[in-house]
Amino acid sequence: MDAESLDHLRRALMADDAEATAAQEFDGLWPENVPVVEAFLAVASQWRVVPRSAGGMITPVGGHIAPTVPLVVGLDYAGVRAGLDAEGIAVTPTLWRGLRAMEAAACAAFNEVS
């Protein structure tokens, strides 16, 4: 999701019940998925990212050095746990499976080569 879509979703989740229900109809967010999306948004800054080479060759002296690009490995589960605890969100098996599904989809999107 792009930043504008995430912002729209965040506003919809924070709206009162009538507004949130109306927003869900247009966003395509099923009510049973709201807790997972709320949990995901609460920990959306807790990513493990490592550098990877974009190709090329590194030479000891004066050669071309390939730039690095980020590789999003997944969520940092210790950070996720701390974030969910801080938000008062109980981790159930259903919530955890939903978070893992969103994590996998987000990793695929982050690591997509353009």
PDB file of C-alpha atoms in Angstrom:
ATOM      1  CA  MET A   1       0.000   0.000   0.000  1.00  0.00           C
ATOM      2  CA  ASP A   2       1.238   3.480  -0.725  1.00  0.00           C
ATOM      3  CA  ALA A   3       1.471   6.175   1.976  1.00  0.00           C
ATOM      4  CA  GLU A   4      -1.835   7.778   0.989  1.00  0.00           C
ATOM      5  CA  SER A   5      -3.696   4.453   1.195  1.00  0.00           C
ATOM      6  CA  LEU A   6      -2.156   3.679   4.587  1.00  0.00           C
ATOM      7  CA  ASP A   7      -3.124   7.128   5.850  1.00  0.00           C
ATOM      8  CA  HIS A   8      -6.691   6.647   4.598  1.00  0.00           C
ATOM      9  CA  LEU A   9      -6.858   3.236   6.283  1.00  0.00           C
ATOM     10  CA  ARG A  10      -5.435   4.634   9.531  1.00  0.00           C
ATOM     11  CA  ARG A  11      -8.062   7.431   9.565  1.00  0.00           C
ATOM     12  CA  ALA A  12     -10.831   4.921   8.872  1.00  0.00           C
ATOM     13  CA  LEU A  13      -9.679   2.691  11.729  1.00  0.00           C
ATOM     14  CA  MET A  14      -9.599   5.631  14.143  1.00  0.00           C
ATOM     15  CA  ALA A  15     -13.036   6.945  13.143  1.00  0.00           C
ATOM     16  CA  ASP A  16     -16.145   6.236  15.200  1.00  0.00           C
ATOM     17  CA  ASP A  17     -17.995   2.958  14.544  1.00  0.00           C
ATOM     18  CA  ALA A  18     -20.486   4.327  11.981  1.00  0.00           C
ATOM     19  CA  GLU A  19     -17.758   6.069   9.998  1.00  0.00           C
ATOM     20  CA  ALA A  20     -15.450   3.061  10.248  1.00  0.00           C
ATOM     21  CA  THR A  21     -18.169   0.728   8.974  1.00  0.00           C
ATOM     22  CA  ALA A  22     -18.823   3.019   6.007  1.00  0.00           C
ATOM     23  CA  ALA A  23     -15.094   3.345   5.316  1.00  0.00           C
ATOM     24  CA  GLN A  24     -14.647  -0.441   5.427  1.00  0.00           C
ATOM     25  CA  GLU A  25     -17.279  -0.866   2.737  1.00  0.00           C
ATOM     26  CA  PHE A  26     -15.243   1.333   0.399  1.00  0.00           C
ATOM     27  CA  ASP A  27     -11.777   0.140   1.449  1.00  0.00           C
ATOM     28  CA  GLY A  28     -12.620  -3.515   1.040  1.00  0.00           C
ATOM     29  CA  LEU A  29     -11.499  -4.262   4.603  1.00  0.00           C
ATOM     30  CA  TRP A  30     -13.570  -7.023   6.125  1.00  0.00           C
ATOM     31  CA  PRO A  31     -14.559  -6.415   9.774  1.00  0.00           C
ATOM     32  CA  GLU A  32     -12.876  -9.636  10.926  1.00  0.00           C
ATOM     33  CA  ASN A  33      -9.553  -8.331   9.554  1.00  0.00           C
ATOM     34  CA  VAL A  34      -9.662  -5.002  11.413  1.00  0.00           C
ATOM     35  CA  PRO A  35      -7.784  -6.304  14.516  1.00  0.00           C
ATOM     36  CA  VAL A  36      -4.961  -7.683  12.351  1.00  0.00           C
ATOM     37  CA  VAL A  37      -4.652  -4.452  10.360  1.00  0.00           C
ATOM     38  CA  GLU A  38      -4.661  -2.395  13.570  1.00  0.00           C
ATOM     39  CA  ALA A  39      -1.925  -4.609  15.017  1.00  0.00           C
ATOM     40  CA  PHE A  40       0.101  -4.402  11.801  1.00  0.00           C
ATOM     41  CA  LEU A  41      -0.148  -0.602  11.723  1.00  0.00           C
ATOM     42  CA  ALA A  42       0.927  -0.474  15.382  1.00  0.00           C
ATOM     43  CA  VAL A  43       4.199  -2.264  14.565  1.00  0.00           C
ATOM     44  CA  ALA A  44       4.730  -1.169  10.965  1.00  0.00           C
ATOM     45  CA  SER A  45       8.078   0.438  11.822  1.00  0.00           C
ATOM     46  CA  GLN A  46       9.631  -2.747  13.253  1.00  0.00           C
ATOM     47  CA  TRP A  47      11.351  -4.154  10.151  1.00  0.00           C
ATOM     48  CA  ARG A  48      14.608  -6.075   9.925  1.00  0.00           C
ATOM     49  CA  VAL A  49      16.495  -4.689   6.955  1.00  0.00           C
ATOM     50  CA  VAL A  50      19.919  -5.780   5.680  1.00  0.00           C
ATOM     51  CA  PRO A  51      22.052  -4.389   2.850  1.00  0.00           C
ATOM     52  CA  ARG A  52      22.553  -6.375  -0.314  1.00  0.00           C
ATOM     53  CA  SER A  53      24.728  -5.659  -3.287  1.00  0.00           C
ATOM     54  CA  ALA A  54      23.026  -4.367  -6.387  1.00  0.00           C
ATOM     55  CA  GLY A  55      25.619  -6.160  -8.506  1.00  0.00           C
ATOM     56  CA  GLY A  56      28.962  -5.185  -9.913  1.00  0.00           C
ATOM     57  CA  MET A  57      32.418  -5.748  -8.527  1.00  0.00           C
ATOM     58  CA  ILE A  58      34.270  -4.408  -5.544  1.00  0.00           C
ATOM     59  CA  THR A  59      37.984  -3.957  -6.115  1.00  0.00           C
ATOM     60  CA  PRO A  60      40.593  -3.280  -3.419  1.00  0.00           C
ATOM     61  CA  VAL A  61      41.845   0.008  -4.833  1.00  0.00           C
ATOM     62  CA  GLY A  62      40.172   2.471  -7.157  1.00  0.00           C
ATOM     63  CA  GLY A  63      37.705   0.068  -8.680  1.00  0.00           C
ATOM     64  CA  HIS A  64      33.986   0.224  -9.076  1.00  0.00           C
ATOM     65  CA  ILE A  65      32.027  -0.357  -5.896  1.00  0.00           C
ATOM     66  CA  ALA A  66      28.516  -1.597  -6.374  1.00  0.00           C
ATOM     67  CA  PRO A  67      25.843   0.300  -4.499  1.00  0.00           C
ATOM     68  CA  THR A  68      23.860  -1.523  -1.874  1.00  0.00           C
ATOM     69  CA  VAL A  69      20.106  -1.694  -1.712  1.00  0.00           C
ATOM     70  CA  PRO A  70      17.969  -2.654   1.267  1.00  0.00           C
ATOM     71  CA  LEU A  71      16.548  -6.150   1.627  1.00  0.00           C
ATOM     72  CA  VAL A  72      13.570  -6.321   3.978  1.00  0.00           C
ATOM     73  CA  VAL A  73      13.909  -9.647   5.799  1.00  0.00           C
ATOM     74  CA  GLY A  74      10.761  -9.426   7.900  1.00  0.00           C
ATOM     75  CA  LEU A  75       9.415  -7.994  11.096  1.00  0.00           C
ATOM     76  CA  ASP A  76      11.647  -7.847  14.170  1.00  0.00           C
ATOM     77  CA  TYR A  77       9.547 -10.061  16.434  1.00  0.00           C
ATOM     78  CA  ALA A  78      11.026  -8.681  19.666  1.00  0.00           C
ATOM     79  CA  GLY A  79      10.099  -5.172  18.518  1.00  0.00           C
ATOM     80  CA  VAL A  80       6.683  -6.391  17.392  1.00  0.00           C
ATOM     81  CA  ARG A  81       6.032  -7.951  20.782  1.00  0.00           C
ATOM     82  CA  ALA A  82       7.084  -4.774  22.589  1.00  0.00           C
ATOM     83  CA  GLY A  83       4.916  -2.649  20.291  1.00  0.00           C
ATOM     84  CA  LEU A  84       1.849  -4.853  20.668  1.00  0.00           C
ATOM     85  CA  ASP A  85       2.295  -4.975  24.449  1.00  0.00           C
ATOM     86  CA  ALA A  86       2.634  -1.179  24.570  1.00  0.00           C
ATOM     87  CA  GLU A  87      -0.590  -0.816  22.571  1.00  0.00           C
ATOM     88  CA  GLY A  88      -2.407  -3.317  24.794  1.00  0.00           C
ATOM     89  CA  ILE A  89      -3.020  -5.685  21.874  1.00  0.00           C
ATOM     90  CA  ALA A  90      -3.318  -9.340  22.934  1.00  0.00           C
ATOM     91  CA  VAL A  91      -1.563 -11.774  20.605  1.00  0.00           C
ATOM     92  CA  THR A  92      -3.833 -14.679  19.749  1.00  0.00           C
ATOM     93  CA  PRO A  93      -2.985 -17.462  17.280  1.00  0.00           C
ATOM     94  CA  THR A  94      -5.440 -15.911  14.786  1.00  0.00           C
ATOM     95  CA  LEU A  95      -3.915 -12.447  15.149  1.00  0.00           C
ATOM     96  CA  TRP A  96      -0.386 -13.849  14.806  1.00  0.00           C
ATOM     97  CA  ARG A  97      -1.288 -15.760  11.614  1.00  0.00           C
ATOM     98  CA  GLY A  98      -2.806 -12.571  10.197  1.00  0.00           C
ATOM     99  CA  LEU A  99       0.292 -10.538  11.072  1.00  0.00           C
ATOM    100  CA  ARG A 100       2.523 -13.149   9.428  1.00  0.00           C
ATOM    101  CA  ALA A 101       0.392 -13.059   6.265  1.00  0.00           C
ATOM    102  CA  MET A 102       0.609  -9.250   6.139  1.00  0.00           C
ATOM    103  CA  GLU A 103       4.349  -9.441   6.843  1.00  0.00           C
ATOM    104  CA  ALA A 104       4.892 -11.830   3.908  1.00  0.00           C
ATOM    105  CA  ALA A 105       2.895  -9.622   1.534  1.00  0.00           C
ATOM    106  CA  ALA A 106       4.676  -6.468   2.710  1.00  0.00           C
ATOM    107  CA  CYS A 107       8.119  -8.097   2.337  1.00  0.00           C
ATOM    108  CA  ALA A 108       7.269  -9.143  -1.201  1.00  0.00           C
ATOM    109  CA  ALA A 109       6.171  -5.587  -2.026  1.00  0.00           C
ATOM    110  CA  PHE A 110       9.205  -3.971  -0.341  1.00  0.00           C
ATOM    111  CA  ASN A 111      11.647  -6.284  -2.125  1.00  0.00           C
ATOM    112  CA  GLU A 112      10.000  -6.075  -5.534  1.00  0.00           C
ATOM    113  CA  VAL A 113      12.500  -5.131  -8.195  1.00  0.00           C
ATOM    114  CA  SER A 114      11.309  -2.307 -10.408  1.00  0.00           C
TER     115      SER A 114
END
